[in-house]
Coordinates of C-alpha atoms in Angstrom, one line a residue:
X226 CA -166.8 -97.7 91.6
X227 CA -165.0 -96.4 94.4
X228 CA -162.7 -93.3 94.3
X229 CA -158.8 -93.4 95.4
X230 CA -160.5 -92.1 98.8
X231 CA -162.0 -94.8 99.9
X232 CA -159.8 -97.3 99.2
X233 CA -158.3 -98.1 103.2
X234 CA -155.2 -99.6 103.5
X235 CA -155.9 -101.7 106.6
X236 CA -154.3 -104.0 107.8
X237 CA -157.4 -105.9 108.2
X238 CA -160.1 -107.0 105.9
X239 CA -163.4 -105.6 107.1
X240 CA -165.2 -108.8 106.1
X241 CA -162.5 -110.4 108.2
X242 CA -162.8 -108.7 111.4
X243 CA -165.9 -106.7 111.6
X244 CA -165.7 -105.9 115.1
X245 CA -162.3 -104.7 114.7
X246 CA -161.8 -101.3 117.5
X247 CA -158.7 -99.8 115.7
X248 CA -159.6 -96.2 113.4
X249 CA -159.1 -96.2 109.7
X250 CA -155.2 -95.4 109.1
X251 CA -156.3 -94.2 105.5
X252 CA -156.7 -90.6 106.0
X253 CA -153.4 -90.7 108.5
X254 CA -151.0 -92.1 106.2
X255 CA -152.6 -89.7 103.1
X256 CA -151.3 -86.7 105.0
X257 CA -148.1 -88.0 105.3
X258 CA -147.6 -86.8 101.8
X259 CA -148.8 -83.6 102.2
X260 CA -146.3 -82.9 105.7
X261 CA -142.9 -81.1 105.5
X262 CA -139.7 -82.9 105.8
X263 CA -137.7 -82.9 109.3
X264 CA -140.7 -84.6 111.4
X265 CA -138.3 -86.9 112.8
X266 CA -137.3 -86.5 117.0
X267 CA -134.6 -88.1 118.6
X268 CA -134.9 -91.6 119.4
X269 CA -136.9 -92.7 116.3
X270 CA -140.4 -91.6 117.9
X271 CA -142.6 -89.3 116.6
X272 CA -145.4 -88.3 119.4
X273 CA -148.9 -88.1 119.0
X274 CA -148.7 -84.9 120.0
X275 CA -146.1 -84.1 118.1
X276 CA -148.8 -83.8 115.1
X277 CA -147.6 -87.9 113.8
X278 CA -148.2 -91.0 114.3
X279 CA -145.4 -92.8 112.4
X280 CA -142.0 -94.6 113.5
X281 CA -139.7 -93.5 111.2
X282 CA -136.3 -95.9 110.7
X283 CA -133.0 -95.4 108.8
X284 CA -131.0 -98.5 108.1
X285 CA -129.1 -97.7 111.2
X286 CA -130.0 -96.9 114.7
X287 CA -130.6 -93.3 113.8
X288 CA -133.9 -91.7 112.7
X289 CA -135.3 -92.1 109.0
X290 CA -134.3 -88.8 107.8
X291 CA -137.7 -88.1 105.5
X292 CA -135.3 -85.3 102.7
X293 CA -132.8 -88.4 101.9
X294 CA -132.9 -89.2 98.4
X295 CA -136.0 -91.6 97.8
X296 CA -133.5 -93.6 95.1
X297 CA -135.8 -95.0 92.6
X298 CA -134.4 -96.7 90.0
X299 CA -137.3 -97.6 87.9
X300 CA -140.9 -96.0 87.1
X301 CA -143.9 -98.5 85.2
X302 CA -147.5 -98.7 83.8
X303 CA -148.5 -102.5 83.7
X304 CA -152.2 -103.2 81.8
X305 CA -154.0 -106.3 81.3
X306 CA -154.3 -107.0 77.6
X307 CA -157.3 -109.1 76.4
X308 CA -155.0 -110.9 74.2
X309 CA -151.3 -111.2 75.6
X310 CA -152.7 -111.1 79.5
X311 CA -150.7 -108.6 81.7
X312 CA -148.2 -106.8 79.7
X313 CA -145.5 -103.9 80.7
X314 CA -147.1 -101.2 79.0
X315 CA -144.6 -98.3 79.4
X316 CA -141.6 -97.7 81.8
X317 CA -138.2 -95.8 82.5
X318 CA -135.9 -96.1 82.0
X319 CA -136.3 -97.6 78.8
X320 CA -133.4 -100.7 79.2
X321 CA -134.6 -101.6 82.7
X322 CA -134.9 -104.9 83.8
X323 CA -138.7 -105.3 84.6
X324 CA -138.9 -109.3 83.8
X325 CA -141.6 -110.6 86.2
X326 CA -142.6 -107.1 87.5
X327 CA -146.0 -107.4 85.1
X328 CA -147.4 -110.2 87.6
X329 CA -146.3 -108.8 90.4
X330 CA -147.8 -105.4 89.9
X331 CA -151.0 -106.9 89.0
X332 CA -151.5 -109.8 91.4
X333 CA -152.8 -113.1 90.3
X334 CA -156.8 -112.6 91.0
X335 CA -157.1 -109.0 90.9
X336 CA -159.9 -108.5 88.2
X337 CA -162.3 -109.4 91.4
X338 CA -161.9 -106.5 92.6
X339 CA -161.6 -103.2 91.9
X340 CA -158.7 -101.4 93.6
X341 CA -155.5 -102.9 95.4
X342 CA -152.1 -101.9 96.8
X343 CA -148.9 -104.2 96.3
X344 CA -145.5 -104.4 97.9
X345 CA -143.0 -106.7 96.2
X346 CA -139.4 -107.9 95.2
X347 CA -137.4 -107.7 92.5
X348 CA -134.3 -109.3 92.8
X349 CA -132.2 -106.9 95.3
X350 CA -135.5 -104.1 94.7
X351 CA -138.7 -103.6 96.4
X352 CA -141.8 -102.2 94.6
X353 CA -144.9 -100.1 94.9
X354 CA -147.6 -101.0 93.3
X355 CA -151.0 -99.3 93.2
X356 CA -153.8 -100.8 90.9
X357 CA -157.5 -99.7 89.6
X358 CA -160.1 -101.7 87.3
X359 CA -162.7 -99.1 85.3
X360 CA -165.5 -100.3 83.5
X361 CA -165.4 -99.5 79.9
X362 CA -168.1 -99.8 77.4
X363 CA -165.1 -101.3 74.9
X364 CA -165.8 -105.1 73.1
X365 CA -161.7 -105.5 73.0
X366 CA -161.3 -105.1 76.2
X367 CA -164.2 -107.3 77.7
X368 CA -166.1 -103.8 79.3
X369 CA -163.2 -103.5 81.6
X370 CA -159.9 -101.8 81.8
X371 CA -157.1 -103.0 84.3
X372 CA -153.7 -101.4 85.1
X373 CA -151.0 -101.1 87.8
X374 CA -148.7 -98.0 88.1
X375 CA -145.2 -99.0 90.0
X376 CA -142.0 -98.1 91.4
X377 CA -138.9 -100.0 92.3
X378 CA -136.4 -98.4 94.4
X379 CA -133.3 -100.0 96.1
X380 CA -135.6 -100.8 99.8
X381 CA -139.3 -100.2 100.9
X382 CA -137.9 -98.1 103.7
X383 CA -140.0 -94.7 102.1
X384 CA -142.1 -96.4 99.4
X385 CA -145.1 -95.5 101.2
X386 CA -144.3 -91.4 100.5
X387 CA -145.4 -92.3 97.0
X388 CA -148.9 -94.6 97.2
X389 CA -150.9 -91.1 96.8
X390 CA -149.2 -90.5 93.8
X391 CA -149.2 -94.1 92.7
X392 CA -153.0 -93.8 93.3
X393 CA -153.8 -90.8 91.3
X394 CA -151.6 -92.0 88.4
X395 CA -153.0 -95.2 87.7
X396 CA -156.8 -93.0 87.2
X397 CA -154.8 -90.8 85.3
X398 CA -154.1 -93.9 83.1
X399 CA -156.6 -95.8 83.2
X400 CA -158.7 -92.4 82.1
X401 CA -156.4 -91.1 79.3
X402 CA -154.6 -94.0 78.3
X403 CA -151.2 -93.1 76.9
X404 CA -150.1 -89.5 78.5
X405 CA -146.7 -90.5 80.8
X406 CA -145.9 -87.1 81.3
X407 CA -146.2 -86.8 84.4
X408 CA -144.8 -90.0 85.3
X409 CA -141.8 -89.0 83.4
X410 CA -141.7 -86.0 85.3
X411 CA -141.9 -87.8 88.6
X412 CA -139.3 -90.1 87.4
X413 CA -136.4 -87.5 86.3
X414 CA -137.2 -85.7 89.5
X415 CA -136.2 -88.5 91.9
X416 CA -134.5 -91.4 90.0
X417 CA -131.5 -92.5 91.9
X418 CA -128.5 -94.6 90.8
X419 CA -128.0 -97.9 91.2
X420 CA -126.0 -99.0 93.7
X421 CA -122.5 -100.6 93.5
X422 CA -123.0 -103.2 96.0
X423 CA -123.7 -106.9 95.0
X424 CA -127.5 -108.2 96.1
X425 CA -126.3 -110.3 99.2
X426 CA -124.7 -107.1 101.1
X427 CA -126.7 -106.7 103.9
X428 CA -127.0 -102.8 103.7
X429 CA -128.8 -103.1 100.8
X430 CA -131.6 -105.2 102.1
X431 CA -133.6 -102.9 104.4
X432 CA -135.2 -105.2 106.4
X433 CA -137.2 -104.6 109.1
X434 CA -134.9 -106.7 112.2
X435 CA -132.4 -105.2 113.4
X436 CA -129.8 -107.1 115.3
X437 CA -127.3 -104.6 116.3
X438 CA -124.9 -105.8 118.3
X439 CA -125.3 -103.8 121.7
X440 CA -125.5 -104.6 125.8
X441 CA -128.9 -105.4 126.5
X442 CA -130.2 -102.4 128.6
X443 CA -132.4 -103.2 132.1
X444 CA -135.9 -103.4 130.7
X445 CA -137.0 -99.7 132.5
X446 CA -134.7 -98.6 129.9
X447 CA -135.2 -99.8 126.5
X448 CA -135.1 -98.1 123.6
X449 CA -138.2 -97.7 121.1
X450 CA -137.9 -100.4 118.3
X451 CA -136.0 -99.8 115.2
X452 CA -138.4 -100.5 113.0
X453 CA -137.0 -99.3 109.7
X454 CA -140.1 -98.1 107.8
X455 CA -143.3 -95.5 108.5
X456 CA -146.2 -97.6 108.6
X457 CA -149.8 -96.7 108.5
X458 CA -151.3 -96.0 112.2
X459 CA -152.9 -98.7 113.8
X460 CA -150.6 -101.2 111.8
X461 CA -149.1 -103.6 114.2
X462 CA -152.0 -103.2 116.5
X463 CA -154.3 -104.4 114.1
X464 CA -152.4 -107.3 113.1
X465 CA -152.0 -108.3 116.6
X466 CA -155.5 -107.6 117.0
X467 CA -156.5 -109.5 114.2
X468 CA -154.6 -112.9 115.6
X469 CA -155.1 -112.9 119.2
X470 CA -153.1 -115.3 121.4
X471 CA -152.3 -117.1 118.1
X472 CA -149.7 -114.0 117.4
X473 CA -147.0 -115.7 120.1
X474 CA -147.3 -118.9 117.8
X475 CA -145.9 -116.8 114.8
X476 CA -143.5 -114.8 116.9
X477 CA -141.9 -118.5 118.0
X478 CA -141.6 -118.8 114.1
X479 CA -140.2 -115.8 113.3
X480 CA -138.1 -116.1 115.9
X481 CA -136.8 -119.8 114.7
X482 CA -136.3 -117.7 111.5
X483 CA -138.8 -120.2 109.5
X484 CA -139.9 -120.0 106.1
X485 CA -143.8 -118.5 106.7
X486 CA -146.3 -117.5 103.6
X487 CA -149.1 -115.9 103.9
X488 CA -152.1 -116.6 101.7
X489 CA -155.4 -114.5 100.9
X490 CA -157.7 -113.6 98.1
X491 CA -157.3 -110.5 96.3
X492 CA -157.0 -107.9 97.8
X493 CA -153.3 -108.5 99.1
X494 CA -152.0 -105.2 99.9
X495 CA -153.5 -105.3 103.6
X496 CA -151.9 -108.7 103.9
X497 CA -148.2 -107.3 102.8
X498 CA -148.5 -105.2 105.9
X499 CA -149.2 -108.6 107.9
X500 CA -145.6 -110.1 106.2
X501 CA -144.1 -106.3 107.1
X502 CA -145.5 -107.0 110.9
X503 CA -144.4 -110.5 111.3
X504 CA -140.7 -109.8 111.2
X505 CA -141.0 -107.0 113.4
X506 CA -142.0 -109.8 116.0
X507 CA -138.2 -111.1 116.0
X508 CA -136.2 -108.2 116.4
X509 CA -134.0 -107.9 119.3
X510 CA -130.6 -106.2 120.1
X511 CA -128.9 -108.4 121.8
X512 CA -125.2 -109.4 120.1
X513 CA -125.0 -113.4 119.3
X514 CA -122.4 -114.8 118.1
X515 CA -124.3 -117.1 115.2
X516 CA -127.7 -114.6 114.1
X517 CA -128.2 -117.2 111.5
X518 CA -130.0 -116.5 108.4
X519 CA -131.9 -112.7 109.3
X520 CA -135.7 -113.0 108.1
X521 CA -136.0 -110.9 105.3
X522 CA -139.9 -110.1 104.1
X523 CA -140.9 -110.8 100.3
X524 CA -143.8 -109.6 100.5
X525 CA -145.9 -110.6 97.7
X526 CA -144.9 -113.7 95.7
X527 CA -146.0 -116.0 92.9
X528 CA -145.3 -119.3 90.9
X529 CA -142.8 -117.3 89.0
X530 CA -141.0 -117.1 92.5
X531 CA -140.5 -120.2 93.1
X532 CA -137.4 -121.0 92.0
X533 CA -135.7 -118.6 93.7
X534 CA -137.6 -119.1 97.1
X535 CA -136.1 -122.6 96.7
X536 CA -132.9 -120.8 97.5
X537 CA -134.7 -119.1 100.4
X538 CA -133.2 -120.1 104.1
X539 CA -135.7 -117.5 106.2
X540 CA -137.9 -115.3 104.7
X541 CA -141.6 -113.8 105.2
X542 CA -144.2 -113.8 101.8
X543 CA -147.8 -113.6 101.2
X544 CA -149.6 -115.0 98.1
X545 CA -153.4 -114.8 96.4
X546 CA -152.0 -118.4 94.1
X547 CA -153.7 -121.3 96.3
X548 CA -151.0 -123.7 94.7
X549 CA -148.4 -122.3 97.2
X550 CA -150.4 -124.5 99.3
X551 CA -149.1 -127.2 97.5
X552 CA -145.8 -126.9 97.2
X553 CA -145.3 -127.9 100.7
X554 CA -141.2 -128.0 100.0
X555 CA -141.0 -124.0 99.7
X556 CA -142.6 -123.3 103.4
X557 CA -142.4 -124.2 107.2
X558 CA -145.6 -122.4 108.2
X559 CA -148.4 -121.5 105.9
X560 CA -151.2 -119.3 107.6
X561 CA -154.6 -118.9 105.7
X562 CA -156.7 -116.3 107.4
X563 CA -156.3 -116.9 110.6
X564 CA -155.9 -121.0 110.5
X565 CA -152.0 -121.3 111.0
X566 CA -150.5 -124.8 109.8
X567 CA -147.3 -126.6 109.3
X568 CA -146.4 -129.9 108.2
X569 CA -143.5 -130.2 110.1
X570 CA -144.0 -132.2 114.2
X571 CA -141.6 -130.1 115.9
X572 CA -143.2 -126.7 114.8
X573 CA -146.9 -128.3 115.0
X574 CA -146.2 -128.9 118.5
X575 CA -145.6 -124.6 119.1
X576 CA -149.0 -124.4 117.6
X577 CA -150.9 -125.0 120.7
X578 CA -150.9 -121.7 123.0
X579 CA -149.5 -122.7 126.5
X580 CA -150.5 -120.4 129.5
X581 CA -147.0 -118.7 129.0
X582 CA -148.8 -117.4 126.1
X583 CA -152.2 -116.2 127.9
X584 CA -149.9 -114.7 130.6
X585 CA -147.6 -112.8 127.9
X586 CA -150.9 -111.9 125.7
X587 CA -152.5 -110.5 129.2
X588 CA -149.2 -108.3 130.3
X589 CA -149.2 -107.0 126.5
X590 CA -153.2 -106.3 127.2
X591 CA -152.1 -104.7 130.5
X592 CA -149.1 -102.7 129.8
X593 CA -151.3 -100.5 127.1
X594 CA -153.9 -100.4 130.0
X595 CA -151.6 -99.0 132.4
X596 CA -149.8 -96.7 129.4
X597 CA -153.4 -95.3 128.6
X598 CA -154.4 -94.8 131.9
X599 CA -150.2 -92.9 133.0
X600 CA -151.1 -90.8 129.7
X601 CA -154.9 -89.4 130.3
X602 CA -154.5 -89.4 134.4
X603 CA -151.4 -88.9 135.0
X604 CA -150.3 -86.6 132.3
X605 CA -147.0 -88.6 131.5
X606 CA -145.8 -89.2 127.6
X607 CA -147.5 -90.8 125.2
X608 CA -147.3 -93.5 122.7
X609 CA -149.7 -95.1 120.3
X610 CA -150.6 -99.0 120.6
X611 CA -147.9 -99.9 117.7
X612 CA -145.3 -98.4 119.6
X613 CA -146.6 -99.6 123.0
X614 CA -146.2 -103.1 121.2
X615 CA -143.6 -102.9 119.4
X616 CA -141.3 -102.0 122.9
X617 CA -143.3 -105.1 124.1
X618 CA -142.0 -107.8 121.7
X619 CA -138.2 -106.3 121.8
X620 CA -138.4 -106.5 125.8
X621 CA -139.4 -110.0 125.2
X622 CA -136.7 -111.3 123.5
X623 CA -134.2 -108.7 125.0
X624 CA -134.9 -110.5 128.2
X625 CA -135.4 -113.6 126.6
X626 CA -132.0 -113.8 124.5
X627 CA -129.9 -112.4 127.5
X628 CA -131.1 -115.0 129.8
X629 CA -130.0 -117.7 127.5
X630 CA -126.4 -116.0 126.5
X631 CA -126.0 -115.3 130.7
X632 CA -126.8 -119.3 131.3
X633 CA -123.7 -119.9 128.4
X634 CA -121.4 -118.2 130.1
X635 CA -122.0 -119.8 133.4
X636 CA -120.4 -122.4 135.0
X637 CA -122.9 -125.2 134.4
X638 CA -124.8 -123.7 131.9
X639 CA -127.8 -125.0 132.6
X640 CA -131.0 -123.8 131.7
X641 CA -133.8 -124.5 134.8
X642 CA -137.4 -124.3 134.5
X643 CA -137.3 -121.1 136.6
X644 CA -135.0 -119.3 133.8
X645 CA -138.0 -120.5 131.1
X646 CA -140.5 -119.1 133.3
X647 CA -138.3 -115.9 133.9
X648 CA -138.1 -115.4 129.6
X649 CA -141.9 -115.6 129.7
X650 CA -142.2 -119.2 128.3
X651 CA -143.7 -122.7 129.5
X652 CA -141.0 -125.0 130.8
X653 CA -143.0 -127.9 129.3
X654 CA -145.3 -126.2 126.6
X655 CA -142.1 -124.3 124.8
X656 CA -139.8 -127.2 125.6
X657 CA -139.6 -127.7 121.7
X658 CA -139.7 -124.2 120.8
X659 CA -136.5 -123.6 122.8
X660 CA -134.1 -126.8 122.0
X661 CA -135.0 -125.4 118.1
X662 CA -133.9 -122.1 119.3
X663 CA -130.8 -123.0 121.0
X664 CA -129.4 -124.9 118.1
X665 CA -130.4 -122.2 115.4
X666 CA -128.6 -119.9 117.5
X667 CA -125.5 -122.4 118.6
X668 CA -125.9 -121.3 122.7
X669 CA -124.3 -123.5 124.5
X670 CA -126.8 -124.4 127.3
X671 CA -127.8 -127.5 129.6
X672 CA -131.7 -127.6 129.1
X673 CA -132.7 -128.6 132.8
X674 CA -136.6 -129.7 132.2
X675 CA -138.4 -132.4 132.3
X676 CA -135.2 -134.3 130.9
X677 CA -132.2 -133.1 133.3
X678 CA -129.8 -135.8 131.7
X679 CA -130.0 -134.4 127.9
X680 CA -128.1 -131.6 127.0
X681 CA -129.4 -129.2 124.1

């Protein structure tokens, strides 16, 4: 069985994309933990050569300050029991609410496999899970021992500082079963207290889009993307990577703010990244008057989260339960592997990739070209492909929201095919894709293609 240092948290599968270019992040993000606090540069943007390849985010335009109070609220060991199934085995606090948390922690299909990561909700909390299966020469329990050791804290904004720990802890457990010292220890040294706020303020969410409302700036001037949580290197590129073109068919979803779950086999933790990723495609800074519902991620979700994704307007999830599938009334877009689907003829139309989507997926190719090439010839500053890409998707819809919020406010308001072609899109191919956007947004525009006479 493999040891905690060989367990990669990719973003990709290696049986899904063998040929995949992008480094192991594993080692990167380990020596996160062992780095002094204060890494963080103006701006949000931590060089290469600075000795980091992160983007660290606060929940406001300033830089993640890495000594803040981590705010943890809750500390547990979850263990599969031959008898009652998955069971909360120990926690702390002692009168914490942990209803659910057992399934989430240990996600639905994990005794394939050996090791796993998880990211999940709990009601206004996101958790960290980390979970090991050890072979055990034991009749009760079946020659194989399972547990998860968690965290909730009140966002996933610095969740990652503690997967080492998470790691290392559920070997401890799973080796002397019993002995929460340490995790006591690791509790009482950074529990936080809960906050006052009711779930639906919006400060307590963390989310990874952030609208602020500012001026768009000229595009030769735009800020690096506030992306509100230190990733693993190679992140976003990898998930980019991993859909091709296809990626400007989720970003028209993301951006239409639709319901979209992910589904994979066990393991899911490279595929929490992909939800973490997705909503990054939407974010923008341009100030609208209706934002409508913000796209907040999940993570990973099952059956016993159905009820409440019911109540769900936008949001971002991945799954290993195939009967999500099913349940056709909880999602827009459901993406298996790579094979993106929806039941619904206005959004199947967007799933065809238009040569506004070549040409976009070709100036994304190019602009890290010409970045790599300014950087090693030319001497100038340097930025890693998730940053590179990142600043490419905010452009986009920087230039893409202005132009539509410019056309309001003129005269006629209406919205030509050489405006489309100026936002990057297909004045035919994203016809749908824009009318849905319009309306979401309530811009008032004059859509001018192919049907001069209809206003949007």
């Amino acid at each position: 069985m493999a040891d905690g240092g060989d367990k990669a948290p990719l973003l990709v599968n290696i049986e899904e994309e063998p040929q995949n270019e992008f480094t192991d992040p594993h080692e990167k993000i380990k020596e996160l933990y062992m780095r002094e606090a204060g890494l963080a540069v103006p701006g949000g943007i931590v060089h290469p050569n600075d000795g980091d390849d992160t983007i660290n985010i606060s929940a406001s335009n300033s830089v993640c300050d890495l000594t803040e109070d981590d705010q943890i609220v809750a500390i547990f060991v979850v263990a599969f029991d031959t008898r009652s199934g998955n069971v909360v085995e120990w926690c702390q606090p002692e009168d914490v609410d942990l209803e659910g948390v057992e399934f989430k922690a240990m996600a639905s299909g994990s005794h394939t496999i050996e090791n796993d990561f998880i990211y999940f909700r709990k009601g206004r909390f996101f958790g960290l899970s980390c979970f090991e299966k050890m072979g055990v020469d034991n009749i009760v329990e079946r020659g194989a021992r399972m547990k998860s050791v968690g965290i909730l804290a009140t966002s996933y904004t610095l969740l990652y500082r503690h997967m080492q720990f998470l790691e290392s802890q559920v070997r401890h457990q799973l080796e002397t079963p019993g002995r929460y010292t340490q995790l006591k220890a690791f509790y009482d040294d950074r529990k936080g207290s809960l906050p006052s706020s009711t779930p639906t303020d919006p400060s307590n969410n963390s989310s990874p889009v952030t609208n602020t409302p500012v001026t768009t700036p000229g595009v030769e001037h735009l800020p690096v993307p506030d992306m509100r949580i230190t990733h693993p290197a190679g992140c976003f590129s990898q998930f980019i990577k991993f859909f091709g073109e296809q990626i400007f068919v989720l970003w028209k979803y993301v951006l239409l703010q639709k319901r979209i779950v992910f589904f994979s086999p066990p393991p899911i933790g490279v595929v929490c990244y992909r939800v973490y990723c997705a909503c990054l495609l939407g974010q923008h800074n341009v100030m609208m008057q209706s934002s409508g519902k913000e796209v907040m991620p999940h993570f990973y979700v099952n059956i016993a989260d159905i009820d409440s994704l019911h109540l769900e307007m936008a949001y971002v999830a991945c799954t290993t339960e195939k009967i999500f599938q099913e349940k056709k009334d909880l999602y827009d877009v459901y993406v298996d592997n790579q094979n993106v689907t929806t039941q619904f003829q206005n959004l199947h139309e967007m799933l065809k990739i238009n040569p506004a989507d070549r040409d976009k997926m070709n100036k994304l190719n190019t602009q890290r070209s010409a970045q790599q090439f300014s950087a090693e010839e030319l001497g100038d500053e340097t930025y890693d492909d998730d940053q590179i890409f990142t600043m490419f998707f905010l452009e986009q819809n920087n230039r893409l929201f202005q132009t539509l919020y410019d056309v309001s406010l003129s005269q006629d308001k209406s919205l030509t095919s050489d405006h489309m072609k100026s936002m990057g899109l297909d004045p035919l191919g994203d016809r749908q894709f824009i009318m849905d956007l319009v309306e979401l947004y309530g811009i008032d525009v004059v859509l001018m293609v192919d049907n001069p006479c209809c206003p949007v």
